[in-house]
Tab-separated table of C-alpha atoms in Angstrom:
chain	number	residue	atom	x	y	z
A	1	MET	CA	-19.198	5.990	-14.089
A	2	ASP	CA	-21.852	3.231	-14.550
A	3	GLY	CA	-21.656	0.760	-11.788
A	4	LEU	CA	-20.462	3.039	-9.306
A	5	TYR	CA	-22.436	3.459	-6.029
A	6	PRO	CA	-24.764	6.325	-6.575
A	7	GLU	CA	-23.498	8.352	-3.562
A	8	HIS	CA	-19.982	8.100	-4.758
A	9	GLN	CA	-20.770	8.677	-8.464
A	10	GLU	CA	-22.290	11.935	-7.499
A	11	ARG	CA	-19.357	13.009	-5.218
A	12	THR	CA	-16.808	12.171	-8.178
A	13	SER	CA	-18.706	14.045	-10.848
A	14	SER	CA	-19.311	17.300	-8.949
A	15	ARG	CA	-15.926	18.386	-7.350
A	16	GLY	CA	-17.559	21.165	-5.285
A	17	ALA	CA	-16.560	22.628	-1.887
A	18	ALA	CA	-16.669	19.315	-0.023
A	19	THR	CA	-13.939	17.761	-2.453
A	20	ALA	CA	-12.020	21.055	-1.954
A	21	ARG	CA	-12.117	20.814	1.960
A	22	ALA	CA	-11.096	17.151	1.930
A	23	ARG	CA	-7.981	17.891	-0.281
A	24	GLN	CA	-7.145	20.901	2.080
A	25	THR	CA	-7.413	18.591	5.070
A	26	GLN	CA	-5.101	15.998	3.503
A	27	GLU	CA	-2.692	18.581	2.473
A	28	SER	CA	-2.650	19.947	6.016
A	29	GLY	CA	-1.886	16.471	7.305
A	30	PHE	CA	0.761	16.144	4.842
A	31	LEU	CA	2.631	19.259	5.867
A	32	GLU	CA	2.401	18.274	9.652
A	33	ASP	CA	3.869	14.775	8.957
A	34	VAL	CA	6.687	16.457	6.643
A	35	PHE	CA	7.515	18.876	9.572
A	36	ALA	CA	7.492	16.077	12.090
A	37	GLY	CA	9.789	13.734	9.964
A	38	LEU	CA	12.313	16.378	8.809
A	39	SER	CA	12.514	17.623	12.457
A	40	ALA	CA	13.380	14.206	13.992
A	41	PRO	CA	16.922	13.180	14.818
A	42	ARG	CA	16.921	10.628	11.996
A	43	LYS	CA	14.950	12.197	9.204
A	44	SER	CA	11.958	10.077	7.702
A	45	LEU	CA	8.991	10.508	5.699
A	46	PRO	CA	5.758	8.413	5.832
A	47	CYS	CA	5.575	6.113	2.791
A	48	LYS	CA	1.974	6.699	2.281
A	49	TYR	CA	2.742	10.006	0.544
A	50	PHE	CA	4.438	8.216	-2.385
A	51	TYR	CA	1.179	7.784	-4.005
A	52	ASP	CA	0.014	10.858	-5.677
A	53	ARG	CA	-0.917	10.551	-9.424
A	54	GLU	CA	2.814	10.604	-10.552
A	55	GLY	CA	3.864	8.245	-7.849
A	56	SER	CA	0.920	5.857	-8.529
A	57	ALA	CA	2.055	5.749	-12.161
A	58	LEU	CA	5.660	5.240	-11.397
A	59	PHE	CA	4.678	2.387	-8.856
A	60	ASP	CA	2.584	0.768	-11.823
A	61	ALA	CA	5.742	0.844	-13.933
A	62	ILE	CA	7.731	-0.727	-11.045
A	63	CYS	CA	5.389	-3.639	-10.932
A	64	ALA	CA	6.377	-4.444	-14.637
A	65	LEU	CA	10.085	-4.564	-14.062
A	66	ASP	CA	12.068	-7.884	-14.433
A	67	GLU	CA	13.724	-7.289	-11.074
A	68	TYR	CA	10.319	-6.590	-9.155
A	69	TYR	CA	9.243	-10.293	-8.546
A	70	PRO	CA	6.400	-9.572	-5.957
A	71	THR	CA	3.854	-8.390	-8.480
A	72	ARG	CA	4.104	-11.217	-11.000
A	73	THR	CA	4.644	-13.877	-8.437
A	74	GLU	CA	1.536	-12.930	-6.329
A	75	THR	CA	-0.507	-12.547	-9.686
A	76	ALA	CA	0.492	-16.054	-10.684
A	77	LEU	CA	-0.251	-17.374	-7.167
A	78	LEU	CA	-3.756	-15.694	-7.267
A	79	ARG	CA	-4.508	-16.959	-10.636
A	80	SER	CA	-3.628	-20.457	-9.555
A	81	ARG	CA	-5.440	-20.472	-6.285
A	82	ALA	CA	-8.435	-18.232	-7.393
A	83	ALA	CA	-10.897	-21.011	-7.472
A	84	GLU	CA	-9.852	-22.243	-3.976
A	85	ILE	CA	-10.163	-18.928	-2.608
A	86	ALA	CA	-13.554	-18.347	-4.383
A	87	ALA	CA	-14.877	-21.353	-2.677
A	88	LEU	CA	-13.661	-19.976	0.775
A	89	ALA	CA	-15.329	-16.562	0.082
A	90	GLY	CA	-18.561	-18.006	-0.776
A	91	ARG	CA	-21.464	-16.537	-3.052
A	92	SER	CA	-22.353	-12.682	-3.023
A	93	ALA	CA	-19.228	-11.842	-1.037
A	94	ALA	CA	-18.425	-8.127	-0.500
A	95	LEU	CA	-14.721	-7.510	-1.695
A	96	ILE	CA	-12.659	-4.797	0.013
A	97	GLU	CA	-9.133	-3.943	-1.266
A	98	LEU	CA	-6.838	-1.878	0.865
A	99	GLY	CA	-4.313	0.134	-1.125
A	100	SER	CA	-6.160	-0.654	-4.367
A	101	GLY	CA	-4.171	1.361	-6.824
A	102	SER	CA	-4.972	0.354	-10.318
A	103	SER	CA	-7.173	-2.415	-9.271
A	104	VAL	CA	-5.537	-5.124	-11.589
A	105	LYS	CA	-4.994	-8.064	-9.110
A	106	VAL	CA	-8.543	-8.008	-7.891
A	107	ARG	CA	-9.810	-8.835	-11.302
A	108	LEU	CA	-8.419	-12.267	-10.814
A	109	LEU	CA	-10.845	-12.671	-7.778
A	110	LEU	CA	-13.787	-11.085	-9.117
A	111	ASP	CA	-13.668	-13.356	-12.296
A	112	ALA	CA	-13.520	-16.361	-9.995
A	113	PHE	CA	-15.880	-15.270	-7.138
A	114	ASP	CA	-19.571	-16.660	-7.337
A	115	ARG	CA	-21.623	-13.504	-8.094
A	116	PRO	CA	-19.615	-10.960	-5.977
A	117	ALA	CA	-22.152	-8.222	-4.829
A	118	LEU	CA	-19.688	-5.495	-3.945
A	119	TYR	CA	-16.131	-4.166	-4.621
A	120	ILE	CA	-14.849	-1.458	-2.264
A	121	PRO	CA	-11.462	0.012	-3.431
A	122	VAL	CA	-9.767	1.998	-0.798
A	123	ASP	CA	-6.846	4.132	-1.646
A	124	ILE	CA	-5.201	7.422	-0.237
A	125	SER	CA	-4.597	8.721	-4.051
A	126	ARG	CA	-8.129	9.923	-4.889
A	127	GLU	CA	-7.674	11.006	-8.492
A	128	HIS	CA	-6.048	7.554	-9.360
A	129	LEU	CA	-8.726	5.800	-7.476
A	130	MET	CA	-11.780	7.360	-9.157
A	131	ILE	CA	-10.107	6.562	-12.716
A	132	SER	CA	-9.476	2.959	-11.634
A	133	ALA	CA	-12.874	2.369	-10.009
A	134	ALA	CA	-14.683	3.879	-13.040
A	135	ARG	CA	-12.744	1.592	-15.295
A	136	LEU	CA	-13.465	-1.461	-13.373
A	137	ALA	CA	-17.153	-0.512	-12.870
A	138	GLY	CA	-17.428	-0.513	-16.698
A	139	ASP	CA	-15.848	-3.829	-16.889
A	140	TYR	CA	-18.020	-5.373	-14.170
A	141	PRO	CA	-21.558	-4.076	-14.497
A	142	ALA	CA	-23.040	-6.577	-12.200
A	143	VAL	CA	-20.675	-5.535	-9.333
A	144	THR	CA	-21.462	-2.289	-7.321
A	145	VAL	CA	-18.240	-0.404	-6.937
A	146	VAL	CA	-18.028	1.835	-3.841
A	147	PRO	CA	-14.519	3.732	-4.096
A	148	VAL	CA	-13.347	5.138	-0.650
A	149	ALA	CA	-10.724	7.714	-0.840
A	150	ALA	CA	-8.998	7.308	2.632
A	151	ASP	CA	-5.983	6.405	4.513
A	152	TYR	CA	-7.118	2.759	5.315
A	153	VAL	CA	-4.578	2.831	8.309
A	154	GLN	CA	-6.777	5.455	10.026
A	155	GLY	CA	-9.813	3.196	9.631
A	156	PHE	CA	-13.061	3.012	7.718
A	157	ALA	CA	-16.559	1.250	8.272
A	158	LEU	CA	-18.182	-1.323	6.175
A	159	PRO	CA	-21.044	0.389	4.155
A	160	ALA	CA	-24.782	-0.163	5.744
A	161	GLY	CA	-26.208	-3.407	5.245
A	162	VAL	CA	-22.874	-5.363	4.385
A	163	ALA	CA	-22.472	-8.104	7.096
A	164	ALA	CA	-18.939	-8.828	8.239
A	165	GLU	CA	-19.209	-12.514	7.565
A	166	ARG	CA	-19.846	-11.802	3.981
A	167	ALA	CA	-16.823	-9.493	3.783
A	168	VAL	CA	-13.304	-10.381	2.379
A	169	VAL	CA	-10.524	-7.900	2.892
A	170	PHE	CA	-7.885	-8.174	0.178
A	171	PHE	CA	-4.437	-6.666	1.125
A	172	PRO	CA	-1.995	-7.659	-1.692
A	173	GLY	CA	1.419	-6.564	-2.644
A	174	SER	CA	2.987	-7.361	0.699
A	175	THR	CA	2.111	-3.773	1.827
A	176	ILE	CA	1.692	-5.373	5.458
A	177	GLY	CA	5.548	-5.416	5.282
A	178	ASN	CA	5.640	-1.570	5.312
A	179	PHE	CA	4.727	-1.775	8.905
A	180	ARG	CA	7.012	-2.565	11.749
A	181	PRO	CA	5.982	-5.931	13.478
A	182	GLY	CA	4.361	-4.071	16.300
A	183	GLU	CA	2.566	-1.733	14.200
A	184	ALA	CA	1.443	-4.727	11.917
A	185	ILE	CA	-0.077	-6.348	14.947
A	186	GLY	CA	-1.918	-3.361	15.896
A	187	PHE	CA	-3.025	-2.505	12.356
A	188	LEU	CA	-4.439	-6.231	11.859
A	189	ARG	CA	-6.044	-6.193	15.238
A	190	GLY	CA	-7.837	-2.886	14.694
A	191	LEU	CA	-9.037	-3.991	11.265
A	192	GLY	CA	-10.655	-7.086	12.656
A	193	THR	CA	-12.176	-5.253	15.680
A	194	ARG	CA	-13.782	-2.566	13.368
A	195	LEU	CA	-15.130	-4.774	10.855
A	196	GLY	CA	-16.369	-7.589	13.157
A	197	ARG	CA	-16.823	-11.132	13.761
A	198	GLY	CA	-16.562	-13.447	10.816
A	199	VAL	CA	-14.808	-11.043	8.462
A	200	ARG	CA	-12.026	-12.747	6.226
A	201	LEU	CA	-8.659	-11.561	5.221
A	202	LEU	CA	-6.614	-12.417	2.215
A	203	VAL	CA	-3.117	-10.944	2.485
A	204	GLY	CA	0.067	-11.079	0.407
A	205	VAL	CA	3.305	-11.356	2.215
A	206	ASP	CA	6.858	-11.338	0.880
A	207	LEU	CA	9.288	-14.130	2.119
A	208	ARG	CA	12.658	-13.848	3.158
A	209	LYS	CA	15.339	-14.784	0.412
A	210	ASP	CA	18.715	-13.786	-0.995
A	211	LYS	CA	19.856	-10.450	-0.364
A	212	ALA	CA	20.903	-9.764	-3.919
A	213	VAL	CA	17.349	-10.648	-5.089
A	214	LEU	CA	15.734	-8.507	-2.623
A	215	GLU	CA	18.018	-5.366	-3.245
A	216	ALA	CA	17.727	-5.671	-6.918
A	217	ALA	CA	13.995	-5.607	-6.664
A	218	TYR	CA	14.098	-2.201	-4.719
A	219	ASP	CA	16.970	-0.663	-6.853
A	220	ASP	CA	16.348	-1.518	-10.399
A	221	ALA	CA	18.815	-0.909	-13.387
A	222	ARG	CA	16.431	1.439	-15.078
A	223	GLY	CA	16.144	3.704	-12.109
A	224	ILE	CA	12.340	3.510	-11.953
A	225	THR	CA	12.242	2.949	-8.209
A	226	ALA	CA	14.793	5.691	-7.593
A	227	ALA	CA	12.378	7.999	-9.756
A	228	PHE	CA	9.516	6.826	-7.388
A	229	ASN	CA	11.305	7.544	-4.234
A	230	LEU	CA	12.613	11.027	-5.394
A	231	ASN	CA	9.134	11.956	-6.580
A	232	LEU	CA	8.209	12.050	-2.889
A	233	LEU	CA	10.480	15.299	-2.764
A	234	ALA	CA	8.987	16.540	-5.980
A	235	ARG	CA	5.453	16.328	-4.526
A	236	ILE	CA	6.661	18.209	-1.403
A	237	ASN	CA	7.908	20.790	-3.684
A	238	ARG	CA	4.670	20.964	-5.682
A	239	GLU	CA	2.205	20.813	-2.846
A	240	LEU	CA	4.168	22.101	0.239
A	241	ASP	CA	6.318	25.007	-1.443
A	242	GLY	CA	9.431	22.949	-1.074
A	243	THR	CA	12.836	23.800	-2.396
A	244	PHE	CA	14.285	20.363	-2.724
A	245	ASP	CA	16.890	19.959	-5.622
A	246	LEU	CA	16.393	16.418	-6.647
A	247	ALA	CA	19.848	16.299	-8.256
A	248	ARG	CA	21.240	16.754	-4.838
A	249	PHE	CA	19.531	13.566	-3.445
A	250	ALA	CA	20.103	9.791	-4.279
A	251	HIS	CA	17.852	6.712	-3.961
A	252	ARG	CA	19.299	4.040	-1.503
A	253	ALA	CA	17.981	0.564	-0.926
A	254	LEU	CA	19.619	-1.969	1.300
A	255	TYR	CA	18.559	-5.258	2.941
A	256	ASN	CA	18.810	-4.971	6.973
A	257	GLU	CA	19.430	-8.774	7.594
A	258	LEU	CA	19.243	-8.205	11.326
A	259	ARG	CA	15.703	-6.778	11.198
A	260	GLY	CA	14.777	-8.847	8.062
A	261	ARG	CA	13.665	-5.645	6.110
A	262	ILE	CA	14.597	-3.718	3.014
A	263	GLU	CA	15.017	-0.037	3.756
A	264	MET	CA	14.765	2.800	1.333
A	265	HIS	CA	16.406	6.079	1.922
A	266	LEU	CA	17.162	9.414	0.131
A	267	VAL	CA	20.785	10.166	0.517
A	268	SER	CA	21.894	14.129	0.758
A	269	LEU	CA	24.879	14.434	-1.796
A	270	ALA	CA	26.030	17.642	-0.059
A	271	ASP	CA	25.715	20.018	2.905
A	272	GLN	CA	22.481	21.882	2.200
A	273	THR	CA	19.455	23.649	3.460
A	274	VAL	CA	16.060	23.105	2.234
A	275	ARG	CA	12.603	24.986	2.952
A	276	VAL	CA	9.373	23.517	3.212
A	277	GLY	CA	6.096	25.555	4.131
A	278	GLY	CA	8.413	28.372	5.092
A	279	ARG	CA	10.573	26.188	7.513
A	280	ALA	CA	14.234	25.455	7.044
A	281	PHE	CA	15.856	22.124	7.326
A	282	ARG	CA	19.503	21.339	7.480
A	283	PHE	CA	21.122	18.246	5.788
A	284	HIS	CA	24.581	17.056	6.063
A	285	ARG	CA	26.428	15.287	3.166
A	286	GLY	CA	25.607	11.558	3.426
A	287	GLU	CA	22.591	12.102	5.840
A	288	THR	CA	19.511	10.241	4.769
A	289	ILE	CA	15.575	10.521	4.826
A	290	HIS	CA	14.280	7.085	5.706
A	291	THR	CA	11.196	6.712	3.354
A	292	GLU	CA	9.963	3.145	3.518
A	293	ASN	CA	10.617	-0.172	5.199
A	294	SER	CA	9.495	-3.580	3.560
A	295	TYR	CA	9.674	-6.415	6.070
A	296	LYS	CA	9.982	-9.909	4.923
A	297	TYR	CA	8.570	-12.989	6.699
A	298	SER	CA	8.677	-16.690	6.771
A	299	VAL	CA	5.268	-18.295	6.309
A	300	GLY	CA	5.412	-19.531	9.950
A	301	GLY	CA	6.583	-16.128	11.171
A	302	PHE	CA	3.804	-14.312	9.791
A	303	ARG	CA	1.205	-16.689	10.866
A	304	ARG	CA	2.331	-16.201	14.302
A	305	LEU	CA	2.251	-12.419	14.025
A	306	ALA	CA	-1.273	-12.533	12.735
A	307	ALA	CA	-2.343	-14.758	15.626
A	308	ARG	CA	-0.884	-12.317	18.088
A	309	ALA	CA	-3.081	-9.682	16.489
A	310	GLY	CA	-6.265	-12.048	16.964
A	311	TRP	CA	-6.627	-13.516	13.531
A	312	GLN	CA	-7.173	-17.362	13.032
A	313	ALA	CA	-4.916	-18.488	10.158
A	314	GLU	CA	-6.827	-21.052	7.937
A	315	ARG	CA	-4.930	-21.429	4.585
A	316	SER	CA	-1.512	-20.430	3.376
A	317	TRP	CA	-0.173	-20.731	-0.073
A	318	THR	CA	3.251	-20.195	-1.495
A	319	ASP	CA	4.680	-20.381	-5.390
A	320	PRO	CA	6.918	-23.108	-6.239
A	321	LYS	CA	10.120	-21.095	-5.694
A	322	GLY	CA	8.991	-19.796	-2.309
A	323	LEU	CA	9.358	-16.205	-3.018
A	324	PHE	CA	5.943	-15.072	-1.899
A	325	SER	CA	3.045	-16.110	0.091
A	326	LEU	CA	-0.885	-15.652	0.389
A	327	HIS	CA	-2.814	-16.192	3.624
A	328	TRP	CA	-6.519	-16.619	4.220
A	329	MET	CA	-7.545	-15.547	7.880
A	330	VAL	CA	-10.773	-15.080	9.749
A	331	TRP	CA	-11.294	-12.840	12.619
A	332	PRO	CA	-13.219	-14.794	15.367
A	333	GLY	CA	-14.223	-11.812	17.177
């Protein structure tokens, strides 16, 4: 893993007791969250658990779909604005990517930035993260790569010696839309508070548009998004001794116009009982598990939301069709 920060290189090459304990802790949190979600009057599961190895691979496939416009639109927007963004970032910036996945889009920034000193990919899927980080480190030997396997919502600190005013947080993919607006404000405020005065944020935000376009993006004709959604149940079966029969659940995606969000659900196709971790959960026919929200904004609407969180909006860019937006913000502290 040439180019990886030595401490993390050692950790990823020797998977000893510390790694096992970390995995056990994560699985424990997974079980608790599943119990809580399936016990609620309206069943739900946190979308962060989509991204095990299989889920991450399925999401990469979603990003290549014709119907899924966000990835190609954001990528084109980053490519067209990369030089402008690099000028704002300045020389020797430390680039932090939240929910880094396969670290594809960030390459457009690394190519454009003036001598980027550091890249910190943060992702909850440890195995996928380490593979992607090693690949990127090999392609960018002049950049120190420090992968952090963590749930970025829970918070993380800048490595020692990294000044906040040199840091650029990259939060692509409109993942901010997975938070309810109040949660988004809390998350953004916490991010700025933890990282400190002068930190910059580049965030991708999906825009409101025709309902048919939105629903097709989350319910593609090939069924890749359905497989991605159902993989959450398969993961529960694999890791938590679940007994979900995937053939008895169906993917549903709908646009809630009143709330301005896409909702993803898993619909029970029959009256049934499922066991997870030794506990039984009853489902009625037609009952759903709410797995994800994806809020859509106007440019002005998102800037107002970020301002409520304490961020100062400096630049916003959209593609020619007005499908997607990028926002450059600074934490005044």
